Every structure is written in structure tokens, then in C-alpha cells.
């Protein structure tokens, strides 16, 4: 929901970790990649492009599939 609440905004892995896990637990930044991969798989081929990778920065949600 963090990505979908602010479509078009680019979030770094660190920002996503802070928003989702609230800094209460130690989680490596690459964990975000795994969750993004699972999210895309759950969305299916028709919608997987809604979650976009911004190379060298992080991820964003697009309203265009």
C-alpha cells in the first residue's frame, strides 16, 4: 500500500523498509526485492508492470499497466 498510496513517487529500498517494517526489526534492503518480486507474481502478467523498478534508486507504482 505504500507504493499505491503515492503513485509515481520513487521510494528507495530504505524508505520502503522504514514504512513497512517501521525500523522495529533488522531487515536487509534486498528483502524489498524479494517482496516486490512476489507482489509482481501475485499481480499476474497483466498488472506486474504497475510496480516499476527505477534503476539505481528503488521502486514506484504506476497507474498505467
CSV table of N, CA, C and O in Angstrom, one decimal:
chain,number,residue,atom,x,y,z
A,1,UNK,N,0.8,-1.2,0.0
A,1,UNK,CA,0.0,0.0,0.0
A,1,UNK,C,0.9,1.3,0.0
A,1,UNK,O,0.4,2.3,-0.4
A,2,UNK,N,2.1,1.2,0.5
A,2,UNK,CA,3.0,2.4,0.5
A,2,UNK,C,3.1,2.9,-0.9
A,2,UNK,O,3.0,4.1,-1.2
A,3,UNK,N,3.4,2.0,-1.9
A,3,UNK,CA,3.6,2.4,-3.3
A,3,UNK,C,2.3,2.9,-3.9
A,3,UNK,O,2.3,3.9,-4.5
A,4,UNK,N,1.3,2.2,-3.7
A,4,UNK,CA,0.0,2.5,-4.3
A,4,UNK,C,-0.6,3.8,-3.7
A,4,UNK,O,-1.3,4.5,-4.4
A,5,UNK,N,-0.3,4.2,-2.5
A,5,UNK,CA,-0.8,5.4,-1.9
A,5,UNK,C,-0.2,6.7,-2.5
A,5,UNK,O,-0.8,7.7,-2.4
A,6,UNK,N,1.0,6.5,-3.2
A,6,UNK,CA,1.6,7.7,-3.8
A,6,UNK,C,2.2,7.3,-5.1
A,6,UNK,O,3.4,7.2,-5.4
A,7,UNK,N,1.3,7.1,-6.1
A,7,UNK,CA,1.7,6.6,-7.4
A,7,UNK,C,2.6,7.6,-8.1
A,7,UNK,O,2.5,8.8,-7.9
A,8,UNK,N,3.6,7.1,-8.7
A,8,UNK,CA,4.6,8.0,-9.4
A,8,UNK,C,5.8,8.3,-8.5
A,8,UNK,O,6.9,8.7,-9.0
A,9,UNK,N,5.7,8.3,-7.2
A,9,UNK,CA,6.8,8.6,-6.3
A,9,UNK,C,7.7,7.5,-6.3
A,9,UNK,O,7.3,6.3,-6.1
A,10,UNK,N,9.0,7.8,-6.4
A,10,UNK,CA,10.0,6.8,-6.3
A,10,UNK,C,10.4,6.6,-4.8
A,10,UNK,O,10.8,7.6,-4.2
A,11,UNK,N,10.4,5.3,-4.4
A,11,UNK,CA,10.9,5.0,-3.0
A,11,UNK,C,12.1,4.2,-3.1
A,11,UNK,O,12.2,3.3,-3.8
A,12,UNK,N,13.1,4.6,-2.2
A,12,UNK,CA,14.3,3.7,-2.1
A,12,UNK,C,14.0,2.5,-1.3
A,12,UNK,O,12.9,2.5,-0.6
A,13,UNK,N,14.8,1.5,-1.4
A,13,UNK,CA,14.6,0.3,-0.5
A,13,UNK,C,14.5,0.7,0.9
A,13,UNK,O,13.7,0.2,1.7
A,14,UNK,N,15.4,1.6,1.4
A,14,UNK,CA,15.5,2.0,2.7
A,14,UNK,C,14.2,2.7,3.2
A,14,UNK,O,13.7,2.4,4.3
A,15,UNK,N,13.6,3.5,2.3
A,15,UNK,CA,12.3,4.2,2.6
A,15,UNK,C,11.2,3.1,2.7
A,15,UNK,O,10.4,3.2,3.6
A,16,UNK,N,11.2,2.2,1.8
A,16,UNK,CA,10.2,1.1,1.9
A,16,UNK,C,10.3,0.3,3.2
A,16,UNK,O,9.3,0.0,3.8
A,17,UNK,N,11.5,0.0,3.6
A,17,UNK,CA,11.8,-0.7,4.8
A,17,UNK,C,11.2,0.1,6.0
A,17,UNK,O,10.6,-0.5,6.9
A,18,UNK,N,11.5,1.3,6.0
A,18,UNK,CA,11.1,2.2,7.2
A,18,UNK,C,9.6,2.3,7.2
A,18,UNK,O,9.0,2.2,8.3
A,19,UNK,N,8.9,2.4,6.1
A,19,UNK,CA,7.5,2.5,6.0
A,19,UNK,C,6.8,1.1,6.4
A,19,UNK,O,5.8,1.2,7.1
A,20,UNK,N,7.3,0.0,5.9
A,20,UNK,CA,6.7,-1.3,6.1
A,20,UNK,C,7.0,-1.9,7.5
A,20,UNK,O,6.2,-2.3,8.2
A,21,UNK,N,8.3,-1.9,7.8
A,21,UNK,CA,8.8,-2.5,9.0
A,21,UNK,C,9.0,-1.6,10.1
A,21,UNK,O,9.3,-2.0,11.2
A,22,UNK,N,8.9,-0.3,9.9
A,22,UNK,CA,9.0,0.8,10.9
A,22,UNK,C,10.3,0.7,11.7
A,22,UNK,O,10.3,1.2,12.9
A,23,UNK,N,11.3,0.2,11.2
A,23,UNK,CA,12.6,0.1,11.9
A,23,UNK,C,12.6,-0.7,13.2
A,23,UNK,O,13.6,-0.7,13.9
A,24,UNK,N,11.6,-1.5,13.4
A,24,UNK,CA,11.5,-2.3,14.6
A,24,UNK,C,12.3,-3.6,14.5
A,24,UNK,O,12.5,-4.3,15.5
A,25,UNK,N,12.7,-4.0,13.3
A,25,UNK,CA,13.4,-5.2,13.1
A,25,UNK,C,14.5,-5.0,12.1
A,25,UNK,O,14.4,-4.2,11.2
A,26,UNK,N,15.6,-5.8,12.2
A,26,UNK,CA,16.7,-5.7,11.2
A,26,UNK,C,16.3,-6.5,10.0
A,26,UNK,O,16.1,-7.7,10.1
A,27,UNK,N,16.2,-5.8,8.9
A,27,UNK,CA,15.9,-6.5,7.6
A,27,UNK,C,16.8,-5.9,6.6
A,27,UNK,O,17.0,-4.7,6.5
A,28,UNK,N,17.4,-6.8,5.8
A,28,UNK,CA,18.3,-6.3,4.8
A,28,UNK,C,17.5,-5.6,3.6
A,28,UNK,O,16.4,-6.0,3.3
A,29,UNK,N,18.1,-4.7,3.0
A,29,UNK,CA,17.4,-4.0,1.9
A,29,UNK,C,17.0,-4.9,0.7
A,29,UNK,O,16.0,-4.7,0.1
A,30,UNK,N,17.8,-5.9,0.5
A,30,UNK,CA,17.4,-6.9,-0.6
A,30,UNK,C,16.1,-7.6,-0.3
A,30,UNK,O,15.5,-8.2,-1.2
A,31,UNK,N,15.7,-7.6,0.9
A,31,UNK,CA,14.4,-8.2,1.3
A,31,UNK,C,13.3,-7.5,0.5
A,31,UNK,O,12.3,-8.2,0.1
A,32,UNK,N,13.4,-6.2,0.3
A,32,UNK,CA,12.4,-5.5,-0.5
A,32,UNK,C,12.3,-6.1,-1.9
A,32,UNK,O,11.2,-6.3,-2.4
A,33,UNK,N,13.5,-6.4,-2.5
A,33,UNK,CA,13.5,-7.0,-3.9
A,33,UNK,C,12.6,-8.3,-3.9
A,33,UNK,O,11.9,-8.5,-4.9
A,34,UNK,N,12.8,-9.1,-2.9
A,34,UNK,CA,12.1,-10.4,-2.8
A,34,UNK,C,10.6,-10.1,-2.7
A,34,UNK,O,9.8,-10.7,-3.4
A,35,UNK,N,10.2,-9.2,-1.9
A,35,UNK,CA,8.8,-8.9,-1.7
A,35,UNK,C,8.2,-8.2,-3.0
A,35,UNK,O,7.0,-8.5,-3.4
A,36,UNK,N,9.0,-7.4,-3.7
A,36,UNK,CA,8.5,-6.8,-4.9
A,36,UNK,C,8.3,-7.9,-6.0
A,36,UNK,O,7.3,-7.9,-6.7
A,37,UNK,N,9.2,-8.9,-6.0
A,37,UNK,CA,9.1,-10.0,-7.0
A,37,UNK,C,7.8,-10.8,-6.7
A,37,UNK,O,7.1,-11.1,-7.6
A,38,UNK,N,7.6,-11.0,-5.4
A,38,UNK,CA,6.3,-11.8,-5.0
A,38,UNK,C,5.1,-11.0,-5.4
A,38,UNK,O,4.1,-11.5,-5.8
A,39,UNK,N,5.1,-9.7,-5.1
A,39,UNK,CA,4.0,-8.8,-5.5
A,39,UNK,C,3.7,-8.9,-6.9
A,39,UNK,O,2.5,-9.0,-7.4
A,40,UNK,N,4.7,-8.7,-7.8
A,40,UNK,CA,4.5,-8.8,-9.2
A,40,UNK,C,3.9,-10.1,-9.6
A,40,UNK,O,3.0,-10.2,-10.5
A,41,UNK,N,4.4,-11.2,-9.0
A,41,UNK,CA,3.9,-12.5,-9.4
A,41,UNK,C,2.4,-12.6,-9.0
A,41,UNK,O,1.6,-13.1,-9.7
A,42,UNK,N,2.0,-12.1,-7.8
A,42,UNK,CA,0.7,-12.1,-7.4
A,42,UNK,C,-0.2,-11.2,-8.3
A,42,UNK,O,-1.4,-11.6,-8.5
A,43,UNK,N,0.3,-10.2,-8.8
A,43,UNK,CA,-0.5,-9.3,-9.7
A,43,UNK,C,-0.7,-10.0,-11.0
A,43,UNK,O,-1.7,-9.6,-11.7
A,44,UNK,N,0.1,-10.9,-11.4
A,44,UNK,CA,0.0,-11.6,-12.7
A,44,UNK,C,0.5,-10.7,-13.8
A,44,UNK,O,0.9,-9.5,-13.7
A,45,UNK,N,0.7,-11.4,-15.0
A,45,UNK,CA,1.3,-10.7,-16.1
A,45,UNK,C,0.6,-9.5,-16.6
A,45,UNK,O,1.3,-8.5,-17.0
A,46,UNK,N,-0.7,-9.4,-16.5
A,46,UNK,CA,-1.4,-8.2,-16.9
A,46,UNK,C,-1.1,-7.0,-16.1
A,46,UNK,O,-1.2,-5.9,-16.6
A,47,UNK,N,-0.7,-7.1,-14.9
A,47,UNK,CA,-0.6,-6.0,-14.0
A,47,UNK,C,0.8,-5.9,-13.3
A,47,UNK,O,1.1,-4.9,-12.6
A,48,UNK,N,1.7,-6.8,-13.6
A,48,UNK,CA,3.0,-6.8,-13.0
A,48,UNK,C,3.8,-5.5,-13.3
A,48,UNK,O,4.7,-5.1,-12.5
A,49,UNK,N,3.5,-4.9,-14.4
A,49,UNK,CA,4.3,-3.6,-14.7
A,49,UNK,C,3.8,-2.4,-13.9
A,49,UNK,O,4.4,-1.3,-14.1
A,50,UNK,N,2.8,-2.6,-13.1
A,50,UNK,CA,2.4,-1.5,-12.3
A,50,UNK,C,3.5,-1.1,-11.2
A,50,UNK,O,3.6,0.0,-10.8
A,51,UNK,N,4.2,-2.1,-10.8
A,51,UNK,CA,5.3,-1.9,-9.9
A,51,UNK,C,6.6,-1.8,-10.7
A,51,UNK,O,7.1,-2.8,-11.3
A,52,UNK,N,7.2,-0.6,-10.8
A,52,UNK,CA,8.3,-0.4,-11.7
A,52,UNK,C,9.6,-0.2,-10.9
A,52,UNK,O,9.6,0.4,-9.9
A,53,UNK,N,10.6,-0.7,-11.5
A,53,UNK,CA,12.0,-0.6,-10.9
A,53,UNK,C,12.6,0.7,-11.5
A,53,UNK,O,12.6,0.9,-12.7
A,54,UNK,N,13.1,1.5,-10.6
A,54,UNK,CA,13.8,2.7,-11.1
A,54,UNK,C,15.3,2.4,-10.8
A,54,UNK,O,15.7,2.4,-9.7
A,55,UNK,N,16.0,2.1,-11.9
A,55,UNK,CA,17.3,1.6,-11.8
A,55,UNK,C,18.2,2.5,-10.9
A,55,UNK,O,18.2,3.7,-11.1
A,56,UNK,N,18.9,1.9,-10.0
A,56,UNK,CA,19.9,2.6,-9.1
A,56,UNK,C,19.2,3.4,-8.0
A,56,UNK,O,19.9,4.1,-7.3
A,57,UNK,N,17.8,3.4,-8.0
A,57,UNK,CA,17.1,4.2,-7.0
A,57,UNK,C,16.2,3.4,-6.1
A,57,UNK,O,16.3,3.3,-4.9
A,58,UNK,N,15.2,2.7,-6.7
A,58,UNK,CA,14.2,1.9,-6.0
A,58,UNK,C,13.1,1.5,-6.8
A,58,UNK,O,13.2,1.1,-7.9
A,59,UNK,N,11.9,1.8,-6.3
A,59,UNK,CA,10.6,1.3,-6.9
A,59,UNK,C,9.6,2.4,-6.9
A,59,UNK,O,9.6,3.3,-6.1
A,60,UNK,N,8.6,2.3,-7.9
A,60,UNK,CA,7.5,3.2,-7.9
A,60,UNK,C,6.3,2.4,-8.4
A,60,UNK,O,6.4,1.4,-9.1
A,61,UNK,N,5.1,3.0,-8.1
A,61,UNK,CA,3.9,2.4,-8.6
A,61,UNK,C,3.4,3.3,-9.7
A,61,UNK,O,3.3,4.5,-9.6
A,62,UNK,N,3.0,2.7,-10.8
A,62,UNK,CA,2.5,3.4,-11.9
A,62,UNK,C,1.0,3.1,-12.1
A,62,UNK,O,0.5,2.0,-11.8
A,63,UNK,N,0.2,4.1,-12.5
A,63,UNK,CA,-1.2,3.9,-12.7
A,63,UNK,C,-1.5,3.3,-14.1
A,63,UNK,O,-2.6,3.0,-14.4
A,64,UNK,N,-0.4,3.2,-14.9
A,64,UNK,CA,-0.5,2.7,-16.3
A,64,UNK,C,0.1,1.3,-16.3
A,64,UNK,O,1.2,1.1,-16.0
A,65,UNK,N,-0.7,0.3,-16.8
A,65,UNK,CA,-0.2,-1.1,-16.8
A,65,UNK,C,0.4,-1.3,-18.2
A,65,UNK,O,0.2,-0.7,-19.1
